[in-house]
XYZ file of C-alpha atoms in Angstrom:
719
model
C 164.227 83.802 108.345
C 166.737 81.849 110.445
C 168.806 84.990 111.005
C 165.683 86.922 112.008
C 164.718 84.229 114.503
C 168.246 84.223 115.928
C 168.124 87.998 116.240
C 164.885 87.804 118.179
C 166.315 85.063 120.385
C 169.268 87.277 121.233
C 166.946 90.199 121.751
C 164.887 88.145 124.187
C 168.008 87.226 126.132
C 169.168 90.792 126.543
C 165.830 92.539 126.694
C 163.213 90.178 128.120
C 159.614 91.363 128.159
C 158.763 93.568 131.091
C 155.164 92.436 131.590
C 154.328 95.168 134.083
C 155.737 98.661 134.600
C 154.354 100.726 137.474
C 151.475 98.265 137.719
C 150.559 98.652 134.036
C 150.921 95.978 131.363
C 153.464 96.835 128.704
C 155.371 95.460 125.722
C 158.587 96.148 123.838
C 158.831 98.372 120.804
C 161.453 99.752 118.461
C 161.083 103.512 118.647
C 162.166 105.402 115.537
C 163.037 109.095 115.740
C 164.073 111.410 112.912
C 166.391 114.384 112.803
C 166.974 116.594 109.770
C 170.299 118.401 109.516
C 171.023 121.807 108.078
C 171.647 120.126 104.707
C 168.079 118.761 104.927
C 169.303 115.158 104.969
C 167.118 112.962 107.188
C 168.810 110.728 109.797
C 166.859 107.970 111.530
C 167.821 106.585 114.935
C 166.170 103.862 116.976
C 165.988 102.511 120.499
C 164.255 99.707 122.368
C 161.574 100.959 124.757
C 158.675 99.633 126.779
C 155.238 100.976 125.904
C 151.714 100.588 127.201
C 148.870 101.079 124.737
C 145.212 101.078 125.666
C 143.302 98.612 123.501
C 140.177 100.751 123.324
C 140.678 103.923 121.243
C 139.602 107.230 122.739
C 138.836 108.509 119.234
C 138.208 106.816 115.917
C 137.940 108.058 112.363
C 137.430 106.466 108.972
C 141.171 105.975 108.498
C 142.732 105.811 111.977
C 142.132 105.067 115.605
C 143.750 107.072 118.414
C 144.855 105.316 121.613
C 146.463 106.514 124.821
C 150.124 105.512 124.683
C 152.700 105.515 127.466
C 156.378 105.404 126.500
C 158.197 104.351 129.692
C 161.460 105.913 128.510
C 159.637 109.220 129.114
C 157.174 108.316 131.867
C 156.059 111.897 132.505
C 154.930 112.531 128.926
C 151.428 111.758 127.667
C 151.337 110.421 124.103
C 148.754 109.375 121.562
C 149.297 106.312 119.383
C 147.651 106.314 115.959
C 146.887 103.099 114.053
C 145.609 102.931 110.477
C 142.313 101.096 110.003
C 143.199 100.337 106.369
C 144.759 96.888 106.170
C 146.656 97.924 103.040
C 148.439 100.814 104.741
C 152.158 100.207 104.421
C 154.777 100.432 107.134
C 156.492 103.168 105.129
C 153.490 105.478 105.356
C 154.077 105.922 109.099
C 157.659 106.991 108.423
C 156.483 109.398 105.734
C 154.155 111.056 108.255
C 157.087 111.554 110.627
C 159.267 112.814 107.781
C 156.734 115.459 106.777
C 156.143 116.634 110.326
C 159.878 116.826 111.120
C 160.602 118.545 107.827
C 157.904 121.120 108.562
C 159.396 121.637 112.028
C 162.614 122.611 110.242
C 160.675 125.184 108.276
C 159.151 126.657 111.428
C 162.684 127.518 112.580
C 163.133 129.690 109.510
C 159.654 131.164 109.930
C 160.247 131.995 113.610
C 163.545 133.677 112.726
C 161.438 136.362 111.009
C 160.006 137.284 114.455
C 156.326 136.882 113.511
C 153.683 138.039 116.024
C 153.098 134.400 117.039
C 155.824 131.742 116.721
C 154.679 128.268 115.682
C 155.683 124.677 116.499
C 155.173 121.319 114.811
C 154.871 118.549 117.369
C 157.629 115.914 117.470
C 156.467 112.550 116.129
C 157.730 108.968 116.274
C 157.152 105.509 114.847
C 156.710 102.538 117.190
C 157.133 98.949 115.916
C 155.655 96.467 118.377
C 158.096 93.553 118.292
C 156.359 91.234 120.758
C 153.718 90.376 118.146
C 154.090 87.829 115.318
C 155.418 89.269 112.039
C 154.471 91.460 110.318
C 154.884 93.611 113.404
C 152.170 96.174 114.154
C 153.236 99.769 113.626
C 151.788 102.966 115.056
C 152.600 106.636 115.021
C 153.126 108.551 118.228
C 153.231 112.191 119.265
C 152.636 114.328 122.386
C 149.062 114.900 123.502
C 148.014 118.575 123.517
C 145.001 119.779 125.492
C 142.821 122.431 123.899
C 140.463 123.111 121.013
C 141.592 121.432 117.813
C 141.165 123.438 114.596
C 141.932 122.809 110.934
C 143.017 126.012 109.196
C 143.517 124.836 105.594
C 143.938 121.625 103.632
C 145.872 120.353 100.630
C 143.166 121.195 98.070
C 142.710 124.915 98.682
C 140.220 124.847 101.561
C 140.518 127.756 104.017
C 138.610 127.802 107.296
C 135.815 130.372 107.449
C 137.369 131.786 110.629
C 140.864 131.600 109.194
C 143.645 132.957 111.388
C 146.475 134.955 109.878
C 149.462 132.934 111.119
C 148.636 129.491 109.618
C 147.837 130.954 106.190
C 150.919 133.163 106.274
C 153.114 130.153 107.121
C 151.836 128.253 104.065
C 152.491 131.313 101.890
C 155.934 131.714 103.507
C 156.956 128.142 102.630
C 155.961 128.693 98.997
C 157.870 131.952 98.575
C 161.008 130.960 100.514
C 161.411 127.638 98.684
C 161.740 129.288 95.269
C 158.225 127.981 94.601
C 159.521 124.425 94.922
C 157.231 123.357 97.776
C 154.159 124.361 99.743
C 153.284 123.290 103.300
C 149.520 122.988 103.809
C 146.951 121.064 105.854
C 147.808 123.283 108.823
C 145.911 122.086 111.890
C 146.288 121.699 115.616
C 145.728 123.419 118.930
C 146.584 127.121 118.951
C 149.993 127.272 117.205
C 151.028 123.683 117.952
C 150.564 121.971 114.583
C 150.428 118.347 113.436
C 149.718 116.110 110.430
C 150.749 118.505 107.609
C 150.818 117.803 103.876
C 153.501 118.993 101.465
C 153.122 119.777 97.760
C 156.261 119.792 95.621
C 156.771 121.114 92.129
C 157.695 117.635 90.869
C 154.680 116.047 92.650
C 157.024 113.343 93.953
C 157.426 112.012 97.479
C 155.833 113.089 100.780
C 152.964 110.631 100.396
C 149.759 110.631 98.427
C 148.674 114.068 99.670
C 151.310 115.670 97.426
C 149.241 117.102 94.569
C 152.180 118.866 92.908
C 151.490 122.016 90.939
C 147.769 121.287 91.117
C 148.083 121.796 94.868
C 150.008 125.030 94.236
C 147.217 126.326 92.019
C 144.502 125.432 94.506
C 146.312 127.339 97.260
C 147.027 130.362 95.046
C 143.362 130.420 94.031
C 141.979 130.714 97.568
C 144.739 132.344 99.621
C 144.270 136.015 100.453
C 147.260 137.803 101.901
C 146.846 139.108 105.445
C 148.709 141.314 107.913
C 151.273 138.618 108.726
C 152.007 138.140 105.003
C 152.618 141.882 104.794
C 154.804 141.767 107.898
C 156.917 139.014 106.315
C 157.080 140.992 103.038
C 155.701 138.126 100.996
C 154.616 138.638 97.403
C 150.938 139.587 97.341
C 148.413 137.003 96.111
C 144.867 137.696 94.859
C 145.168 141.463 94.922
C 143.907 142.052 91.398
C 142.107 140.231 88.620
C 142.560 140.703 84.910
C 139.701 141.069 82.487
C 139.736 138.021 80.236
C 138.633 137.780 76.627
C 135.080 136.709 75.907
C 133.691 135.202 72.748
C 132.635 131.916 71.201
C 135.802 131.549 69.104
C 138.367 133.816 70.759
C 141.960 134.405 69.818
C 144.174 132.697 72.376
C 145.640 135.194 74.848
C 148.524 133.237 76.368
C 149.351 135.730 79.110
C 145.766 135.790 80.339
C 145.395 132.028 79.939
C 148.499 131.320 82.009
C 147.352 133.826 84.594
C 144.104 131.891 84.938
C 145.882 128.619 85.712
C 148.537 130.248 87.888
C 151.651 129.511 85.796
C 153.860 131.412 83.383
C 154.805 130.418 79.855
C 157.569 128.169 81.209
C 155.118 126.239 83.360
C 156.297 127.805 86.616
C 154.062 129.181 89.348
C 153.648 132.932 88.966
C 155.426 135.228 91.401
C 159.011 136.276 92.015
C 161.252 133.552 93.382
C 163.118 134.097 96.619
C 166.106 132.336 98.080
C 165.450 129.475 100.455
C 165.737 125.758 100.941
C 166.232 123.445 97.985
C 164.803 119.960 97.562
C 167.657 117.964 95.991
C 167.796 115.557 98.931
C 164.184 114.644 98.413
C 164.550 113.554 94.788
C 167.310 111.141 95.827
C 164.811 108.896 97.589
C 165.967 109.669 101.120
C 162.457 110.609 102.137
C 161.298 107.015 102.580
C 161.353 104.798 105.641
C 164.292 103.009 107.246
C 165.067 99.404 106.493
C 162.536 96.613 106.893
C 162.051 94.842 110.199
C 164.088 91.847 109.056
C 167.014 94.145 108.316
C 166.420 95.816 111.661
C 166.578 92.442 113.430
C 169.865 91.672 111.707
C 171.129 95.052 112.824
C 170.113 94.290 116.404
C 171.851 90.928 116.157
C 175.067 92.611 115.011
C 174.865 95.002 117.940
C 174.343 92.180 120.433
C 177.186 90.136 118.945
C 179.436 93.170 119.241
C 178.462 93.495 122.906
C 179.363 89.840 123.475
C 182.749 90.270 121.805
C 183.492 93.305 123.922
C 182.518 91.363 127.037
C 184.910 88.551 126.265
C 187.720 90.924 125.332
C 187.401 93.304 128.256
C 185.461 91.093 130.699
C 183.016 93.949 130.990
C 179.551 93.585 132.358
C 176.634 93.225 130.017
C 174.111 96.098 129.743
C 171.680 96.216 132.658
C 168.505 94.209 132.435
C 165.271 96.171 132.305
C 163.595 96.808 135.615
C 159.904 97.327 136.260
C 160.332 101.079 135.846
C 162.572 101.481 132.796
C 164.126 99.731 129.821
C 167.605 100.764 128.737
C 168.314 101.616 125.138
C 170.598 99.764 122.775
C 173.686 101.556 121.509
C 172.614 103.687 118.565
C 173.538 102.556 115.095
C 172.769 104.557 111.947
C 169.895 103.102 110.000
C 170.831 101.795 106.550
C 170.011 103.928 103.539
C 166.273 103.516 102.959
C 164.942 102.014 99.803
C 162.322 103.759 97.692
C 158.846 102.574 98.522
C 155.251 103.385 97.825
C 153.652 105.405 100.587
C 150.046 105.813 101.675
C 149.071 108.657 104.008
C 145.839 108.323 105.949
C 143.892 110.830 107.994
C 144.349 110.426 111.709
C 141.828 110.257 114.475
C 141.273 113.081 116.885
C 140.805 113.755 120.518
C 137.708 115.656 121.554
C 138.357 119.335 122.265
C 138.564 120.488 125.844
C 138.480 123.808 127.623
C 141.945 123.648 129.147
C 143.975 126.879 129.353
C 145.708 127.961 126.161
C 149.427 127.130 126.086
C 151.584 130.205 125.686
C 155.025 128.693 125.131
C 156.095 127.937 121.548
C 157.470 124.599 122.725
C 155.159 121.583 122.817
C 153.733 120.708 126.164
C 153.640 117.043 127.157
C 150.480 115.985 125.422
C 149.254 115.278 121.751
C 147.099 116.457 118.995
C 145.391 114.272 116.461
C 143.208 114.975 113.458
C 139.461 115.390 113.768
C 137.337 112.336 113.207
C 134.188 111.921 111.218
C 132.004 110.173 113.771
C 128.392 109.325 112.996
C 126.737 112.393 111.500
C 129.230 114.907 112.890
C 131.267 116.420 110.037
C 135.042 116.802 110.158
C 136.041 120.247 111.324
C 137.766 121.031 108.030
C 134.691 120.357 105.957
C 132.181 123.155 105.400
C 128.668 122.445 106.550
C 126.854 120.148 104.129
C 123.880 121.357 102.180
C 120.537 121.076 103.926
C 118.665 117.837 103.353
C 115.081 116.801 103.783
C 113.904 115.532 107.140
C 112.532 112.420 105.429
C 114.053 110.269 102.694
C 111.551 111.569 100.166
C 113.245 113.770 97.487
C 112.721 117.497 97.696
C 112.193 119.278 94.390
C 114.370 122.345 93.844
C 113.370 124.789 91.142
C 115.899 125.574 88.436
C 117.150 129.164 88.446
C 116.171 131.505 85.569
C 118.167 131.372 82.352
C 120.102 134.490 83.374
C 121.189 133.755 86.952
C 123.391 135.891 89.088
C 127.062 136.137 88.255
C 129.270 133.396 89.659
C 131.129 134.784 92.690
C 134.796 134.410 93.420
C 135.416 130.638 93.662
C 133.882 129.348 96.864
C 135.905 127.896 99.680
C 137.078 124.394 98.771
C 136.168 121.569 101.073
C 138.007 118.547 99.746
C 139.893 117.111 96.834
C 138.203 117.122 93.426
C 135.462 114.540 93.090
C 135.409 112.239 90.079
C 133.371 112.584 86.915
C 131.131 109.953 85.384
C 133.280 109.025 82.421
C 136.477 110.388 83.893
C 136.570 108.394 87.110
C 138.405 109.046 90.324
C 140.722 111.981 90.858
C 143.057 110.993 93.656
C 146.667 111.646 94.539
C 148.648 109.475 92.175
C 150.932 106.727 93.482
C 152.534 106.453 90.045
C 154.531 109.558 91.000
C 156.885 107.335 92.967
C 156.000 103.765 91.952
C 157.156 102.004 88.795
C 154.412 100.136 87.008
C 154.644 97.315 84.490
C 151.767 98.524 82.335
C 152.777 96.246 79.466
C 151.574 93.336 81.563
C 148.078 94.581 82.397
C 145.719 91.642 82.959
C 142.155 90.802 83.930
C 142.037 90.090 87.676
C 138.310 89.404 87.932
C 134.913 89.863 86.286
C 132.114 90.863 88.673
C 128.622 89.967 87.519
C 125.955 92.574 88.178
C 124.357 95.098 85.838
C 125.182 97.274 82.867
C 127.320 100.316 83.697
C 127.449 103.585 81.766
C 129.262 105.534 84.491
C 131.226 104.755 87.638
C 132.645 106.352 90.768
C 133.934 104.947 94.049
C 135.359 105.451 97.512
C 137.506 103.292 99.793
C 134.908 100.548 100.195
C 132.270 100.752 97.476
C 131.747 101.450 93.803
C 128.606 103.087 92.393
C 127.575 102.649 88.785
C 124.762 104.050 86.689
C 122.881 101.774 84.322
C 120.943 102.488 81.151
C 117.802 101.131 82.846
C 117.916 103.816 85.569
C 119.303 101.556 88.304
C 122.136 102.633 90.586
C 124.419 99.663 91.238
C 126.393 99.267 94.467
C 129.527 97.086 94.507
C 131.844 95.976 97.321
C 135.311 97.071 96.204
C 137.248 94.904 98.652
C 135.306 91.657 98.249
C 134.791 92.360 94.519
C 131.098 91.611 94.428
C 127.833 93.282 93.386
C 125.717 93.974 96.470
C 122.500 95.721 95.421
C 120.616 97.838 92.882
C 118.560 100.949 93.621
C 115.907 102.297 91.314
C 117.223 105.847 90.955
C 116.042 107.418 87.679
C 113.227 106.923 85.205
C 115.703 106.666 82.341
C 119.408 105.986 81.857
C 121.867 107.273 84.471
C 124.470 109.106 82.398
C 126.885 110.337 85.070
C 127.841 109.959 88.751
C 130.236 111.831 91.045
C 131.009 112.389 94.742
C 130.611 115.615 96.738
C 133.047 116.894 99.394
C 130.450 116.018 102.043
C 130.405 112.354 101.032
C 127.141 112.363 99.074
C 126.601 110.911 95.631
C 125.318 112.958 92.681
C 123.594 111.247 89.763
C 122.517 112.814 86.491
C 120.107 111.116 84.135
C 118.420 111.125 80.764
C 115.201 111.909 82.659
C 116.637 115.455 83.148
C 117.009 115.002 86.922
C 119.964 115.630 89.187
C 119.738 113.677 92.438
C 121.813 113.712 95.613
C 122.067 110.486 97.650
C 122.839 109.739 101.277
C 125.239 106.793 101.038
C 124.407 105.578 104.558
C 120.720 105.029 103.853
C 121.019 104.968 100.023
C 118.070 107.330 99.739
C 117.685 110.437 97.582
C 117.775 113.474 99.855
C 117.145 116.049 97.126
C 116.596 116.368 93.405
C 116.768 119.132 90.814
C 114.875 119.152 87.519
C 117.180 120.265 84.710
C 115.942 121.778 81.460
C 117.130 118.818 79.378
C 118.851 115.435 79.531
C 121.894 115.475 81.838
C 124.919 113.881 80.144
C 127.714 114.704 82.572
C 128.270 115.950 86.133
C 131.506 117.048 87.813
C 132.239 118.411 91.305
C 135.053 120.794 92.231
C 134.968 121.818 95.872
C 131.483 123.314 96.475
C 130.630 123.748 92.800
C 128.678 121.276 90.677
C 129.021 121.457 86.884
C 126.469 119.870 84.570
C 126.455 119.389 80.818
C 123.151 118.816 79.041
C 121.568 118.243 75.663
C 120.460 121.897 75.595
C 124.080 122.869 74.641
C 124.758 124.589 77.988
C 127.020 124.049 80.969
C 125.504 125.063 84.293
C 127.360 125.938 87.483
C 125.563 125.077 90.748
C 126.338 125.935 94.366
C 126.115 122.631 96.263
C 125.360 124.423 99.512
C 122.356 126.379 98.284
C 121.364 124.236 95.265
C 121.176 127.423 93.195
C 122.295 127.726 89.594
C 125.004 130.392 89.683
C 125.659 130.610 85.970
C 124.582 129.173 82.621
C 127.513 129.000 80.183
C 126.548 129.187 76.517
C 128.723 128.831 73.431
C 128.602 125.248 72.185
C 126.358 124.501 69.226
C 125.501 120.889 70.150
C 124.985 118.728 73.239
C 127.602 118.759 76.024
C 129.060 115.303 76.669
C 131.856 115.923 79.183
C 133.050 118.602 81.609
C 136.193 118.801 83.734
C 137.300 121.523 86.177
C 140.789 122.316 87.456
C 141.850 125.358 89.451
C 140.286 128.425 87.812
C 139.508 126.592 84.583
C 136.534 124.633 83.306
C 136.794 122.461 80.185
C 133.732 121.325 78.238
C 133.568 118.838 75.359
C 130.639 118.638 72.967
C 129.111 116.877 70.003
C 130.169 119.981 68.027
C 133.703 118.475 68.125
C 135.096 121.397 70.118
C 136.570 121.861 73.596
C 135.842 125.192 75.295
C 138.052 126.563 78.060
C 136.165 128.780 80.536
C 137.445 131.047 83.281
C 135.707 130.359 86.586
C 136.591 133.861 87.773
C 134.385 135.659 85.275
C 132.579 132.824 83.402
C 133.995 133.775 80.031
C 135.566 131.683 77.290
C 139.351 131.962 77.289
C 139.875 129.867 74.169
C 138.658 126.760 72.411
C 140.589 123.689 71.262
C 139.718 122.511 67.765
C 140.934 119.479 65.848
C 138.686 116.547 66.681
C 136.510 115.183 63.899
C 133.978 113.429 66.128
C 132.094 113.908 69.386
C 134.335 114.816 72.328
C 133.303 112.212 74.918
C 135.959 112.404 77.659
C 138.309 115.001 79.163
C 141.052 114.544 81.752
C 143.503 117.195 83.039
C 146.835 116.073 84.468
C 150.092 117.971 85.136
C 149.270 121.054 83.021
C 148.110 118.821 80.177
C 144.577 118.209 78.944
C 143.707 114.866 77.348
C 140.593 114.552 75.182
C 139.002 111.354 73.850
C 136.724 111.430 70.844
C 134.543 109.315 68.585
C 137.084 110.084 65.829
C 139.112 107.238 67.420
C 141.831 109.511 68.785
C 143.143 110.917 72.047
C 144.541 114.414 71.688
C 147.148 115.833 74.074
C 146.894 119.590 74.716
C 149.738 121.527 76.376
C 148.109 124.071 78.699
C 151.271 126.191 78.710
C 151.061 126.850 74.966
C 147.408 125.829 74.339
C 148.664 123.720 71.429
C 147.880 120.107 70.555
C 151.238 118.379 71.002
C 150.192 114.887 69.875
C 147.309 112.865 68.477
C 147.180 109.246 69.635
C 145.419 106.872 67.259
C 143.151 104.316 68.964
C 141.459 101.138 67.735
C 137.887 102.433 68.052
C 135.771 105.332 69.329
C 137.093 106.610 72.664
C 134.417 106.737 75.365
C 136.485 107.191 78.535
C 139.966 108.275 79.698
C 142.011 108.010 82.866
C 145.536 109.449 83.156
C 148.357 108.906 85.655
C 152.024 109.900 85.705
C 152.885 106.676 83.887
C 149.928 105.664 81.797
C 147.010 106.911 79.705
C 144.127 104.419 79.955
C 141.637 104.683 77.087
C 138.406 102.760 76.639
C 138.186 102.475 72.855
C 135.325 100.242 71.776
C 136.054 96.700 72.942
C 139.683 97.562 73.660
C 141.385 98.779 76.803
C 144.433 100.585 75.455
C 147.302 101.866 77.591
C 149.795 104.478 76.389
C 152.906 105.913 78.014
C 152.280 109.346 79.504
C 155.797 110.497 78.606
C 156.215 109.442 74.958
C 152.614 108.351 74.190
C 153.759 104.960 72.865
C 151.264 102.114 73.204
C 152.099 99.822 76.124
C 149.139 97.431 75.953
C 145.908 96.762 74.059
C 143.493 94.204 75.535
C 140.278 93.017 73.892
C 137.663 93.128 76.658
C 134.912 91.688 74.383
C 132.487 94.436 75.435
C 132.482 98.142 74.664
C 134.056 100.070 77.571
C 131.934 103.027 78.670
C 133.545 104.054 81.987
C 136.678 103.512 84.078
C 137.710 104.069 87.693
C 141.090 103.390 89.299
C 142.282 102.535 92.808
C 146.082 102.360 92.941
C 147.108 99.492 90.625
C 143.558 98.302 90.002
C 141.406 99.572 87.146
C 137.654 98.927 86.977
C 135.883 99.090 83.607
C 132.137 99.142 83.010
C 130.179 98.294 79.866
C 126.782 97.177 78.619
C 127.726 93.537 79.316
C 126.178 93.510 82.825
C 129.502 93.191 84.633
C 132.521 95.079 85.875
C 135.975 93.936 84.847
C 138.890 94.388 87.228
C 142.372 94.886 85.771
C 145.707 95.045 87.539
C 149.414 95.168 86.825
C 152.699 94.551 88.611
C 154.938 96.992 90.439
C 158.525 96.996 89.208
């Protein structure tokens, strides 16, 4: 710390604070800029600048605030500064945002070389570290401010805007084809064809932040993309031009070609479609996609630069660099940033400026202004999210009649709105940090025990957990303060399952045969549906709700209209778990079987047999399906071959599963068991002294619920 203090002392001597520039208060900042060469290697450079940032944001979302920012090294340019509202957001996440945006700008060069009808531009972006504050120094992102109507064209989970334009969709398709199916650029949004805040999926699912969903993201895009005139102009391989008729039956013979077609891969696990030449991604796997060195290293680097200046002054009797005036602040001599170290990255949604009616820019180059993401303010939905289902004018539930037993055929999968919501016993489905973190899962330990109520099922968001109890109460827990806050009388009998919708509502399913949707702001039921029998499991994928009941059926519901689109029949006993991924739906039953359904035509593709007890939990991850059963095993099914590749023996009946790139977490009786995802060896087995019924994970925290009237919180170290 002494060296850091000395560096700051030298910095203060050479670059004293310019309190006022052009009559406006300002402060110093290290401005980081990124360039990517033709070999796709990122190069960071930095400079010292004066900035002025308005304290009051002009827009605010759930994850970020947007402030007017003036960089006095470019006094004629209007900028927006974006700060994360999540205290746990890392410094590196800001650099990852810049990396993705700059990398995508490189891809637009290749796209524009094809002479499309409308060229596109990704806005330049920067990172500002505010060095006149006590450590750790505040960090914000910056980019030009663009006037005009902001629109989101697609997202990283398959959503396509209802008024989708050709160019944004064609650019996403272009990146997929011209990268040899190694990457996919999505989350295209901005003003006209000036884009910002993209997300990138890669085949390995590594790097580029938490929005990288890997091949799952590929499949979601391939499922919803429909080729347009620009795709034809670019001569891209056609997507969604034909559909195959898939086998139907209760115990079908496995048709591998049709099965792989349904999940969008070939027998080798690769995305379908002919590969074309294009950029490779070797640089990315080397870890060069993370941020520059820490601020302490940066201070040492500044100290070295200043010492070098002093030595040159003594040797040549040259004048020192000019002091900053009230109109400008000169830059330090550039020095290459040291090779960045690998780091965990968290990408947050940014805030947005309100749309205006300014004239549409016509030049492909960015004009001096900035675009930010839309914000969810009050009851106004984010632009990318389809309109939520209608709710009652009063908090009183509104009964919705169940559709006849032979409802209309399920249409082509509806437009996605957000990432997959979690299932009752299968917890949260979120982008997985374990793709680029190293976890010490052998040292898993109990962080806390939160007293409250019994929990049969669990789901959560950034701030709260919601659990269902066997007495019909819905428990609410503060996830940050780790405390139980309240109970709500929700069902007449046990709550068996809970999940989240893309519109931010909560769905509960109970033994009283009711499905209920809850407004989480008022914690009131805004609608309810009477099922034909006890509801054991609920699962949401985009705008579809899947339910499994004691009547041996799986029903598919449209969340927007509350209509039952299809009743899937085939199991011979009660359904205990359902899980959807891409075009596939998996259902597990007390008949000891797992059925695999096509969501394109509602037919059974195959069934997985081998369990000798009830199938209680399903979890799909990286083209692999994991199933937990009362036969005290977890089976691992390869979706490329539809074969069971391993059977993991557990200490007791398996009630719940959660899977990451590094670990398989199984609730087996009183034991929390952890197995390696790669070789399936046991890493840990902890006696929790109460039978685990549900699990939910947030980064390196795992929450487990039981009938012991508490939640246990587990964590582990990062290596």
